[in-house]
mmCIF file of C-alpha atoms in Angstrom:
data_model
loop_
_atom_site.group_PDB
_atom_site.id
_atom_site.type_symbol
_atom_site.label_atom_id
_atom_site.label_comp_id
_atom_site.label_asym_id
_atom_site.label_seq_id
_atom_site.Cartn_x
_atom_site.Cartn_y
_atom_site.Cartn_z
ATOM 1 C CA MET S 148 -21.894 66.261 122.466
ATOM 2 C CA LYS S 149 -18.417 65.638 121.131
ATOM 3 C CA ILE S 150 -17.925 61.962 120.640
ATOM 4 C CA GLY S 151 -14.617 60.347 119.738
ATOM 5 C CA ILE S 152 -13.988 56.903 117.997
ATOM 6 C CA PRO S 153 -10.336 56.079 118.406
ATOM 7 C CA LYS S 154 -8.624 53.217 116.471
ATOM 8 C CA GLU S 155 -8.325 50.064 118.586
ATOM 9 C CA ILE S 156 -4.707 49.436 119.449
ATOM 10 C CA LYS S 157 -4.903 46.307 121.445
ATOM 11 C CA SER S 158 -3.034 43.474 119.629
ATOM 12 C CA ASN S 159 -4.801 42.132 116.545
ATOM 13 C CA GLU S 160 -8.054 44.074 117.366
ATOM 14 C CA SER S 161 -9.662 45.155 114.000
ATOM 15 C CA ARG S 162 -13.122 46.118 115.197
ATOM 16 C CA VAL S 163 -14.168 49.776 115.575
ATOM 17 C CA GLY S 164 -16.428 51.451 118.058
ATOM 18 C CA MET S 165 -19.074 52.490 115.496
ATOM 19 C CA THR S 166 -20.171 51.896 111.865
ATOM 20 C CA PRO S 167 -20.860 54.862 109.504
ATOM 21 C CA ALA S 168 -24.581 54.104 109.859
ATOM 22 C CA GLY S 169 -24.314 54.771 113.563
ATOM 23 C CA ILE S 170 -22.425 57.899 113.154
ATOM 24 C CA PHE S 171 -25.000 59.116 110.636
ATOM 25 C CA GLU S 172 -27.658 58.811 113.429
ATOM 26 C CA LEU S 173 -25.508 61.031 115.685
ATOM 27 C CA THR S 174 -24.646 63.741 113.228
ATOM 28 C CA LYS S 175 -28.327 63.862 112.138
ATOM 29 C CA LYS S 176 -28.928 64.991 115.901
ATOM 30 C CA ASN S 177 -26.225 67.601 115.592
ATOM 31 C CA HIS S 178 -23.629 65.819 117.499
ATOM 32 C CA THR S 179 -19.897 66.043 116.560
ATOM 33 C CA VAL S 180 -18.238 62.849 115.994
ATOM 34 C CA PHE S 181 -14.365 62.593 115.731
ATOM 35 C CA VAL S 182 -13.039 59.313 114.115
ATOM 36 C CA GLN S 183 -9.356 58.586 114.078
ATOM 37 C CA SER S 184 -7.959 58.113 110.685
ATOM 38 C CA THR S 185 -8.091 54.401 109.402
ATOM 39 C CA ALA S 186 -10.032 53.391 112.653
ATOM 40 C CA GLY S 187 -12.507 51.452 110.588
ATOM 41 C CA GLU S 188 -10.335 49.941 107.922
ATOM 42 C CA GLY S 189 -10.042 46.633 109.648
ATOM 43 C CA SER S 190 -13.771 46.136 109.767
ATOM 44 C CA GLY S 191 -14.149 47.225 106.059
ATOM 45 C CA PHE S 192 -15.037 50.942 106.747
ATOM 46 C CA LEU S 193 -12.871 53.673 105.044
ATOM 47 C CA ASP S 194 -12.338 57.276 106.141
ATOM 48 C CA LYS S 195 -14.352 58.459 103.164
ATOM 49 C CA ASP S 196 -17.363 56.381 104.423
ATOM 50 C CA TYR S 197 -17.214 58.217 107.686
ATOM 51 C CA LEU S 198 -16.658 61.632 106.058
ATOM 52 C CA GLU S 199 -19.836 61.056 103.931
ATOM 53 C CA VAL S 200 -21.892 60.747 107.109
ATOM 54 C CA GLY S 201 -20.662 63.967 108.620
ATOM 55 C CA ALA S 202 -17.743 62.709 110.776
ATOM 56 C CA THR S 203 -14.572 64.610 111.292
ATOM 57 C CA ILE S 204 -11.406 62.566 110.723
ATOM 58 C CA LEU S 205 -8.464 63.297 113.094
ATOM 59 C CA PRO S 206 -4.983 61.938 112.422
ATOM 60 C CA THR S 207 -4.003 60.713 115.981
ATOM 61 C CA ILE S 208 -5.538 58.964 118.967
ATOM 62 C CA GLU S 209 -4.242 61.821 121.165
ATOM 63 C CA GLU S 210 -6.436 64.376 119.345
ATOM 64 C CA VAL S 211 -9.518 62.095 119.518
ATOM 65 C CA TYR S 212 -9.235 61.761 123.230
ATOM 66 C CA LEU S 213 -8.420 65.524 123.731
ATOM 67 C CA GLN S 214 -11.372 66.829 121.814
ATOM 68 C CA SER S 215 -14.054 64.280 122.900
ATOM 69 C CA GLU S 216 -16.504 64.483 125.775
ATOM 70 C CA MET S 217 -17.402 60.774 125.233
ATOM 71 C CA ILE S 218 -15.151 58.024 123.930
ATOM 72 C CA VAL S 219 -16.795 55.021 122.310
ATOM 73 C CA LYS S 220 -14.605 51.982 121.971
ATOM 74 C CA VAL S 221 -14.727 48.216 121.648
ATOM 75 C CA LYS S 222 -11.973 47.036 124.052
ATOM 76 C CA GLU S 223 -10.820 48.478 127.302
ATOM 77 C CA PRO S 224 -8.039 51.139 127.208
ATOM 78 C CA ILE S 225 -4.553 49.699 127.333
ATOM 79 C CA ALA S 226 -1.601 51.205 129.000
ATOM 80 C CA LEU S 227 -0.698 53.630 126.213
ATOM 81 C CA GLU S 228 -4.256 55.034 126.506
ATOM 82 C CA TYR S 229 -4.421 55.450 130.305
ATOM 83 C CA PRO S 230 -2.960 58.962 130.359
ATOM 84 C CA LEU S 231 -5.267 60.128 127.551
ATOM 85 C CA VAL S 232 -8.415 59.538 129.497
ATOM 86 C CA LYS S 233 -9.647 62.824 131.088
ATOM 87 C CA GLU S 234 -11.422 63.709 134.247
ATOM 88 C CA ASN S 235 -15.315 63.705 133.704
ATOM 89 C CA GLN S 236 -14.823 62.117 130.258
ATOM 90 C CA ILE S 237 -17.386 59.292 129.456
ATOM 91 C CA VAL S 238 -15.659 56.096 128.270
ATOM 92 C CA PHE S 239 -18.228 53.607 126.950
ATOM 93 C CA THR S 240 -16.623 50.200 126.051
ATOM 94 C CA TYR S 241 -16.028 46.667 127.203
ATOM 95 C CA PHE S 242 -13.970 47.022 130.282
ATOM 96 C CA HIS S 243 -13.940 43.609 132.217
ATOM 97 C CA PHE S 244 -12.367 45.353 135.164
ATOM 98 C CA ALA S 245 -12.109 42.240 137.329
ATOM 99 C CA SER S 246 -9.503 40.704 135.089
ATOM 100 C CA SER S 247 -7.014 43.738 135.189
ATOM 101 C CA GLU S 248 -5.886 45.516 138.304
ATOM 102 C CA PRO S 249 -3.718 48.141 136.355
ATOM 103 C CA LEU S 250 -6.763 49.122 134.283
ATOM 104 C CA THR S 251 -8.957 49.329 137.317
ATOM 105 C CA LYS S 252 -6.558 51.659 139.140
ATOM 106 C CA ALA S 253 -5.802 53.728 136.103
ATOM 107 C CA MET S 254 -9.517 54.477 135.626
ATOM 108 C CA ILE S 255 -9.939 55.266 139.274
ATOM 109 C CA ALA S 256 -7.092 57.721 139.016
ATOM 110 C CA SER S 257 -8.447 59.286 135.787
ATOM 111 C CA LYS S 258 -11.798 60.358 137.555
ATOM 112 C CA SER S 259 -13.570 59.553 134.357
ATOM 113 C CA VAL S 260 -17.053 58.011 133.944
ATOM 114 C CA CYS S 261 -16.573 54.438 133.003
ATOM 115 C CA ILE S 262 -19.673 52.649 131.597
ATOM 116 C CA ALA S 263 -19.095 49.018 130.811
ATOM 117 C CA TYR S 264 -20.946 47.450 127.914
ATOM 118 C CA GLU S 265 -20.765 44.030 129.826
ATOM 119 C CA MET S 266 -22.577 45.379 132.849
ATOM 120 C CA VAL S 267 -25.568 46.969 131.199
ATOM 121 C CA GLU S 268 -28.470 44.796 132.228
ATOM 122 C CA ASP S 269 -32.054 44.858 130.988
ATOM 123 C CA ASP S 270 -35.253 44.152 133.089
ATOM 124 C CA GLU S 271 -35.123 40.478 132.317
ATOM 125 C CA GLY S 272 -31.551 40.162 133.728
ATOM 126 C CA THR S 273 -29.907 39.647 130.314
ATOM 127 C CA LEU S 274 -26.881 41.727 129.160
ATOM 128 C CA PRO S 275 -27.966 43.254 125.832
ATOM 129 C CA LEU S 276 -24.528 44.801 124.950
ATOM 130 C CA LEU S 277 -22.613 41.597 125.796
ATOM 131 C CA THR S 278 -24.973 39.208 123.983
ATOM 132 C CA PRO S 279 -23.897 39.858 120.332
ATOM 133 C CA MET S 280 -20.210 39.356 121.136
ATOM 134 C CA SER S 281 -21.023 36.249 123.182
ATOM 135 C CA GLU S 282 -22.851 34.955 120.169
ATOM 136 C CA VAL S 283 -19.884 35.531 117.957
ATOM 137 C CA ALA S 284 -17.363 34.168 120.515
ATOM 138 C CA GLY S 285 -19.571 30.994 121.114
ATOM 139 C CA ARG S 286 -19.728 30.173 117.533
ATOM 140 C CA MET S 287 -16.063 31.035 116.935
ATOM 141 C CA ALA S 288 -15.042 28.712 119.826
ATOM 142 C CA ILE S 289 -16.180 25.796 117.777
ATOM 143 C CA GLN S 290 -14.715 27.040 114.625
ATOM 144 C CA GLN S 291 -11.209 27.567 116.261
ATOM 145 C CA GLY S 292 -11.573 24.369 118.411
ATOM 146 C CA ALA S 293 -12.213 22.285 115.388
ATOM 147 C CA LYS S 294 -9.153 23.807 113.680
ATOM 148 C CA TYR S 295 -6.847 23.127 116.546
ATOM 149 C CA LEU S 296 -7.905 19.498 116.878
ATOM 150 C CA GLU S 297 -5.971 18.960 113.631
ATOM 151 C CA LYS S 298 -2.748 17.041 114.062
ATOM 152 C CA PRO S 299 -0.344 19.604 112.395
ATOM 153 C CA VAL S 300 -1.218 21.999 115.252
ATOM 154 C CA ARG S 301 -0.742 19.279 117.856
ATOM 155 C CA GLY S 302 -4.429 18.364 118.276
ATOM 156 C CA ARG S 303 -5.779 14.857 118.610
ATOM 157 C CA GLY S 304 -6.343 14.572 114.805
ATOM 158 C CA ILE S 305 -10.066 14.599 115.178
ATOM 159 C CA LEU S 306 -12.635 15.594 112.557
ATOM 160 C CA LEU S 307 -15.569 16.939 114.772
ATOM 161 C CA GLY S 308 -18.304 15.753 112.474
ATOM 162 C CA GLY S 309 -16.755 12.299 111.840
ATOM 163 C CA VAL S 310 -17.592 10.352 108.594
ATOM 164 C CA PRO S 311 -19.718 7.430 107.714
ATOM 165 C CA GLY S 312 -18.285 4.486 109.692
ATOM 166 C CA VAL S 313 -16.337 6.766 112.196
ATOM 167 C CA ALA S 314 -17.885 8.290 115.276
ATOM 168 C CA PRO S 315 -17.970 12.066 115.547
ATOM 169 C CA GLY S 316 -15.864 14.124 117.955
ATOM 170 C CA LYS S 317 -17.184 14.822 121.356
ATOM 171 C CA VAL S 318 -17.537 18.479 122.571
ATOM 172 C CA LEU S 319 -18.061 19.378 126.219
ATOM 173 C CA VAL S 320 -19.537 22.974 126.839
ATOM 174 C CA LEU S 321 -19.260 24.381 130.362
ATOM 175 C CA GLY S 322 -22.133 26.983 130.862
ATOM 176 C CA ALA S 323 -25.475 27.104 129.107
ATOM 177 C CA GLY S 324 -25.584 30.889 128.762
ATOM 178 C CA VAL S 325 -25.348 32.666 125.428
ATOM 179 C CA VAL S 326 -21.725 31.522 124.723
ATOM 180 C CA GLY S 327 -22.639 27.866 125.683
ATOM 181 C CA VAL S 328 -25.756 27.691 123.631
ATOM 182 C CA GLN S 329 -24.171 29.207 120.503
ATOM 183 C CA ALA S 330 -21.128 26.853 120.807
ATOM 184 C CA ALA S 331 -23.494 23.808 121.328
ATOM 185 C CA LYS S 332 -25.554 24.900 118.211
ATOM 186 C CA MET S 333 -22.343 25.240 116.079
ATOM 187 C CA ALA S 334 -20.880 21.978 117.258
ATOM 188 C CA ALA S 335 -24.160 20.220 116.746
ATOM 189 C CA GLY S 336 -24.433 21.705 113.186
ATOM 190 C CA LEU S 337 -21.049 20.124 112.417
ATOM 191 C CA GLY S 338 -22.424 16.779 113.505
ATOM 192 C CA ALA S 339 -20.330 16.510 116.683
ATOM 193 C CA HIS S 340 -21.699 14.758 119.920
ATOM 194 C CA VAL S 341 -22.270 17.649 122.489
ATOM 195 C CA THR S 342 -22.706 17.715 126.145
ATOM 196 C CA ILE S 343 -23.548 21.033 127.840
ATOM 197 C CA MET S 344 -23.258 21.454 131.583
ATOM 198 C CA ASP S 345 -24.688 24.067 133.929
ATOM 199 C CA ILE S 346 -25.954 24.415 137.515
ATOM 200 C CA ASN S 347 -29.106 26.202 136.295
ATOM 201 C CA MET S 348 -31.761 23.701 135.576
ATOM 202 C CA LYS S 349 -33.908 26.214 133.945
ATOM 203 C CA ARG S 350 -31.215 26.745 131.327
ATOM 204 C CA LEU S 351 -30.653 23.027 130.873
ATOM 205 C CA ARG S 352 -34.375 22.568 130.165
ATOM 206 C CA TYR S 353 -34.224 25.402 127.644
ATOM 207 C CA VAL S 354 -31.276 23.747 125.883
ATOM 208 C CA ASN S 355 -32.994 20.345 125.866
ATOM 209 C CA ASP S 356 -36.026 21.981 124.172
ATOM 210 C CA VAL S 357 -34.413 24.088 121.495
ATOM 211 C CA LEU S 358 -31.302 22.113 120.378
ATOM 212 C CA PRO S 359 -31.057 18.783 118.515
ATOM 213 C CA SER S 360 -31.267 15.456 120.351
ATOM 214 C CA HIS S 361 -27.615 14.772 119.921
ATOM 215 C CA VAL S 362 -26.955 17.764 122.353
ATOM 216 C CA VAL S 363 -27.225 16.242 125.781
ATOM 217 C CA THR S 364 -27.491 18.127 129.105
ATOM 218 C CA ALA S 365 -25.792 17.316 132.400
ATOM 219 C CA PHE S 366 -25.861 19.026 135.811
ATOM 220 C CA SER S 367 -22.474 20.593 136.542
ATOM 221 C CA ASN S 368 -20.372 19.686 139.525
ATOM 222 C CA GLU S 369 -16.726 18.914 140.030
ATOM 223 C CA TYR S 370 -17.168 15.095 139.965
ATOM 224 C CA ALA S 371 -19.141 15.286 136.791
ATOM 225 C CA ILE S 372 -16.680 17.575 135.170
ATOM 226 C CA ARG S 373 -13.763 15.264 136.046
ATOM 227 C CA GLN S 374 -15.571 12.348 134.526
ATOM 228 C CA HIS S 375 -16.504 14.128 131.193
ATOM 229 C CA ILE S 376 -13.043 15.560 130.542
ATOM 230 C CA LYS S 377 -11.639 12.032 130.172
ATOM 231 C CA THR S 378 -13.716 11.313 127.029
ATOM 232 C CA HIS S 379 -14.318 14.665 125.243
ATOM 233 C CA ASP S 380 -12.030 16.025 122.452
ATOM 234 C CA LEU S 381 -12.915 19.752 122.662
ATOM 235 C CA ILE S 382 -13.819 21.570 125.855
ATOM 236 C CA ILE S 383 -15.433 25.027 125.710
ATOM 237 C CA GLY S 384 -15.460 27.341 128.892
ATOM 238 C CA GLY S 385 -18.339 29.843 128.637
ATOM 239 C CA ILE S 386 -18.883 30.813 132.233
ATOM 240 C CA LEU S 387 -19.897 34.318 133.292
ATOM 241 C CA VAL S 388 -20.191 35.921 136.690
ATOM 242 C CA LYS S 389 -21.439 39.437 136.136
ATOM 243 C CA GLY S 390 -18.757 41.823 137.087
ATOM 244 C CA GLY S 391 -16.514 39.316 138.828
ATOM 245 C CA LYS S 392 -13.904 36.779 138.138
ATOM 246 C CA ALA S 393 -14.961 33.502 136.488
ATOM 247 C CA PRO S 394 -14.630 30.373 138.747
ATOM 248 C CA LYS S 395 -11.847 27.906 137.995
ATOM 249 C CA LEU S 396 -13.846 24.838 136.781
ATOM 250 C CA ILE S 397 -10.838 22.967 135.471
ATOM 251 C CA THR S 398 -7.698 22.928 137.550
ATOM 252 C CA ARG S 399 -4.144 22.134 136.634
ATOM 253 C CA ASP S 400 -4.311 18.573 137.961
ATOM 254 C CA MET S 401 -7.313 17.903 135.835
ATOM 255 C CA LEU S 402 -5.266 18.335 132.597
ATOM 256 C CA LYS S 403 -3.583 14.986 133.270
ATOM 257 C CA GLU S 404 -7.072 13.352 133.124
ATOM 258 C CA MET S 405 -7.442 14.498 129.509
ATOM 259 C CA ARG S 406 -6.220 12.699 126.490
ATOM 260 C CA PRO S 407 -3.146 14.163 124.665
ATOM 261 C CA GLY S 408 -4.119 16.603 121.977
ATOM 262 C CA THR S 409 -7.435 17.674 123.688
ATOM 263 C CA VAL S 410 -8.311 21.235 122.958
ATOM 264 C CA ILE S 411 -9.694 23.573 125.627
ATOM 265 C CA VAL S 412 -11.193 27.019 124.552
ATOM 266 C CA ASP S 413 -11.639 29.552 127.237
ATOM 267 C CA VAL S 414 -14.133 32.188 126.192
ATOM 268 C CA ALA S 415 -14.130 33.441 129.829
ATOM 269 C CA VAL S 416 -10.564 34.621 129.544
ATOM 270 C CA ASP S 417 -11.790 38.323 129.648
ATOM 271 C CA GLN S 418 -13.046 37.663 133.094
ATOM 272 C CA GLY S 419 -9.862 35.881 134.316
ATOM 273 C CA GLY S 420 -10.766 32.498 132.654
ATOM 274 C CA CYS S 421 -12.486 29.384 134.007
ATOM 275 C CA PHE S 422 -9.552 27.239 133.667
ATOM 276 C CA GLU S 423 -6.709 27.488 136.216
ATOM 277 C CA THR S 424 -4.029 27.324 133.434
ATOM 278 C CA THR S 425 -5.691 30.110 131.290
ATOM 279 C CA LYS S 426 -3.432 33.052 130.324
ATOM 280 C CA PRO S 427 -4.620 35.571 127.611
ATOM 281 C CA THR S 428 -3.291 35.097 124.162
ATOM 282 C CA THR S 429 -3.746 36.990 120.826
ATOM 283 C CA HIS S 430 -4.828 36.035 117.354
ATOM 284 C CA GLU S 431 -1.103 36.300 116.380
ATOM 285 C CA ASP S 432 -0.065 33.600 118.837
ATOM 286 C CA PRO S 433 -3.410 32.052 119.923
ATOM 287 C CA THR S 434 -2.370 28.827 121.588
ATOM 288 C CA TYR S 435 -0.059 27.200 124.047
ATOM 289 C CA ILE S 436 0.283 23.675 125.294
ATOM 290 C CA ILE S 437 0.400 22.460 128.966
ATOM 291 C CA ASP S 438 0.495 18.658 129.881
ATOM 292 C CA ASP S 439 -0.288 17.938 126.036
ATOM 293 C CA VAL S 440 -3.512 19.933 126.175
ATOM 294 C CA VAL S 441 -3.945 22.629 123.586
ATOM 295 C CA HIS S 442 -5.099 25.910 125.262
ATOM 296 C CA TYR S 443 -6.900 28.559 123.074
ATOM 297 C CA CYS S 444 -7.348 31.642 125.199
ATOM 298 C CA VAL S 445 -7.586 34.614 122.844
ATOM 299 C CA ALA S 446 -9.000 37.544 124.801
ATOM 300 C CA ASN S 447 -10.764 39.249 121.882
ATOM 301 C CA MET S 448 -11.995 36.327 119.695
ATOM 302 C CA PRO S 449 -14.775 38.360 117.807
ATOM 303 C CA GLY S 450 -11.815 40.653 116.696
ATOM 304 C CA ALA S 451 -10.961 37.939 114.170
ATOM 305 C CA VAL S 452 -14.243 38.547 112.356
ATOM 306 C CA PRO S 453 -14.396 42.452 112.699
ATOM 307 C CA HIS S 454 -16.935 43.178 109.943
ATOM 308 C CA THR S 455 -19.517 40.856 111.517
ATOM 309 C CA SER S 456 -18.676 41.911 115.031
ATOM 310 C CA THR S 457 -18.682 45.675 114.424
ATOM 311 C CA LEU S 458 -22.121 45.561 112.723
ATOM 312 C CA ALA S 459 -23.503 43.376 115.524
ATOM 313 C CA LEU S 460 -22.086 45.696 118.287
ATOM 314 C CA THR S 461 -23.359 48.962 116.756
ATOM 315 C CA ASN S 462 -26.898 47.385 116.488
ATOM 316 C CA VAL S 463 -27.044 47.154 120.242
ATOM 317 C CA THR S 464 -24.837 50.013 121.556
ATOM 318 C CA LEU S 465 -26.420 52.847 119.246
ATOM 319 C CA PRO S 466 -29.592 53.432 121.259
ATOM 320 C CA PHE S 467 -27.533 53.885 124.507
ATOM 321 C CA ILE S 468 -24.940 56.119 122.710
ATOM 322 C CA LEU S 469 -27.773 58.351 121.412
ATOM 323 C CA MET S 470 -29.247 58.521 124.890
ATOM 324 C CA LEU S 471 -25.932 59.535 126.438
ATOM 325 C CA ALA S 472 -25.254 62.027 123.752
ATOM 326 C CA ASN S 473 -28.722 63.574 123.909
ATOM 327 C CA ASN S 474 -28.995 63.783 127.647
ATOM 328 C CA GLY S 475 -25.491 63.622 129.289
ATOM 329 C CA TRP S 476 -24.620 60.561 131.426
ATOM 330 C CA GLU S 477 -26.364 61.641 134.603
ATOM 331 C CA LYS S 478 -29.795 62.245 133.128
ATOM 332 C CA ALA S 479 -29.411 59.300 130.816
ATOM 333 C CA CYS S 480 -28.844 56.955 133.671
ATOM 334 C CA GLU S 481 -31.592 58.323 135.675
ATOM 335 C CA VAL S 482 -34.025 57.685 132.825
ATOM 336 C CA ASP S 483 -32.606 54.283 131.812
ATOM 337 C CA LEU S 484 -31.886 51.908 134.743
ATOM 338 C CA SER S 485 -30.387 49.408 132.276
ATOM 339 C CA LEU S 486 -27.745 51.799 131.331
ATOM 340 C CA SER S 487 -27.197 52.998 134.953
ATOM 341 C CA LYS S 488 -26.111 49.436 135.805
ATOM 342 C CA GLY S 489 -23.203 49.849 133.438
ATOM 343 C CA LEU S 490 -21.666 52.636 135.723
ATOM 344 C CA SER S 491 -18.649 50.849 136.953
ATOM 345 C CA ILE S 492 -16.191 53.471 138.021
ATOM 346 C CA VAL S 493 -17.523 57.037 138.276
ATOM 347 C CA LYS S 494 -15.077 59.860 139.088
ATOM 348 C CA GLY S 495 -12.789 57.654 141.118
ATOM 349 C CA GLU S 496 -15.578 55.641 142.818
ATOM 350 C CA VAL S 497 -15.968 52.015 142.107
ATOM 351 C CA ARG S 498 -19.598 51.153 141.924
ATOM 352 C CA TYR S 499 -19.491 47.237 141.944
ATOM 353 C CA LYS S 500 -18.304 45.295 145.059
ATOM 354 C CA GLU S 501 -17.102 42.422 142.660
ATOM 355 C CA ILE S 502 -14.415 44.739 141.397
ATOM 356 C CA ASN S 503 -13.415 45.819 144.822
ATOM 357 C CA GLU S 504 -13.250 42.187 145.990
ATOM 358 C CA ALA S 505 -11.083 41.129 142.981
ATOM 359 C CA PHE S 506 -8.266 43.441 144.071
ATOM 360 C CA ASN S 507 -8.954 44.048 147.792
ATOM 361 C CA LEU S 508 -9.625 47.686 147.150
#
C-alpha cells in the first residue's frame, strides 16, 4: 500500500502521524511511505531520519495526498485539506466529527473511508487509540491550570501545592475516565486537595482504591457541581461521550458562583466542550476570560509536547496501520472488530447515529 504522512497544518500542531520507527516497520513489509518534507521536525524527527528507514520525502502536502492510498495523520483535516481527500482514500486520524459540521459534510462529500482513532474500541470497551492522548491531556490540564492560576495571567494567585502553614489549592475534576484520573494523579502529586466526580460508581471506587487519600470522590449531579465550584480554584472538564457531543455540565450562569480568578480547563473541547462557555483556542492564544473566570480550551493540548505525544501515539496506532496496509480496509475491519468500530464515514455513508444527531443529518 502507498501510505502518506502529511505535515499537520492545524494551528500550533507539532505532532506527526508516525515516527521513523513506525515507518521502518511498514517499509520492511514492502509498503511505500510518503512523508511531507519537515513533517516530523516539530516532534524532533528530521527528513534524514525518515529517509534512513526507507521513506520517500515529498515537498508538498498536495503530492502526499495525491500519491497515497491511505493518509495517516494526527488531527482532523482542516478546510485547506478538504479538496485533497480523494474518493476511496483511507484517512486514519482523530476526527471528532460531532464537534464540526463542515468537516463532517466535507468527508461525506469526498466519499473517502474515514477511520477515527477516537472511535476504535476494544473488547473491554476502552478506546486504545484515544487513551495515550487522554493521558497526556489529563496531565497537561493540571500543568496548564497551575500556570494560569498565577496572578500575572489573571488567575487567583494560588500555588496548587501550598506551603507549610498555608492550605493547598483545591482542584475539581469532572469525569473519572482516563483524563480525569491522570489529572487527579498530577494534582495530587503537586500536593493539591482533589475532588473527582462521576456518575459511575465503579469508576469512583477504582479512584478511591488507587489514588492517595487526599483525592476524594463525589457522585456527580448538578446540585453537587454547583456546590463544589464555589470553593475550588481549578476545575477540569474531562467528560467523553463516545462519538457524540459532551454534555454541558457547567452553564454560563454557574460562572458567577465561582470566585474571580478561578481557572477552568475543558479537555472535552474536541467534542464540543463540557462547559457552556467553551470555545476552541490555540496554544498561541490559549485563554479567555468570562465573568472573571479564566477559560483554557486548547483543542490540541498534547500538541504542546509533540515528542512525547508522537511516540505515545505511534505505539498504539502502528498495529492498526500495519493491519490496514497489509489487508486493505475491508478485510482488516472484518478481521478486527475493534478497528471496524472506528469506521465513521464510509464512501459518503455516516456510520454513527451520534454524528447524524449532532447535525440533524
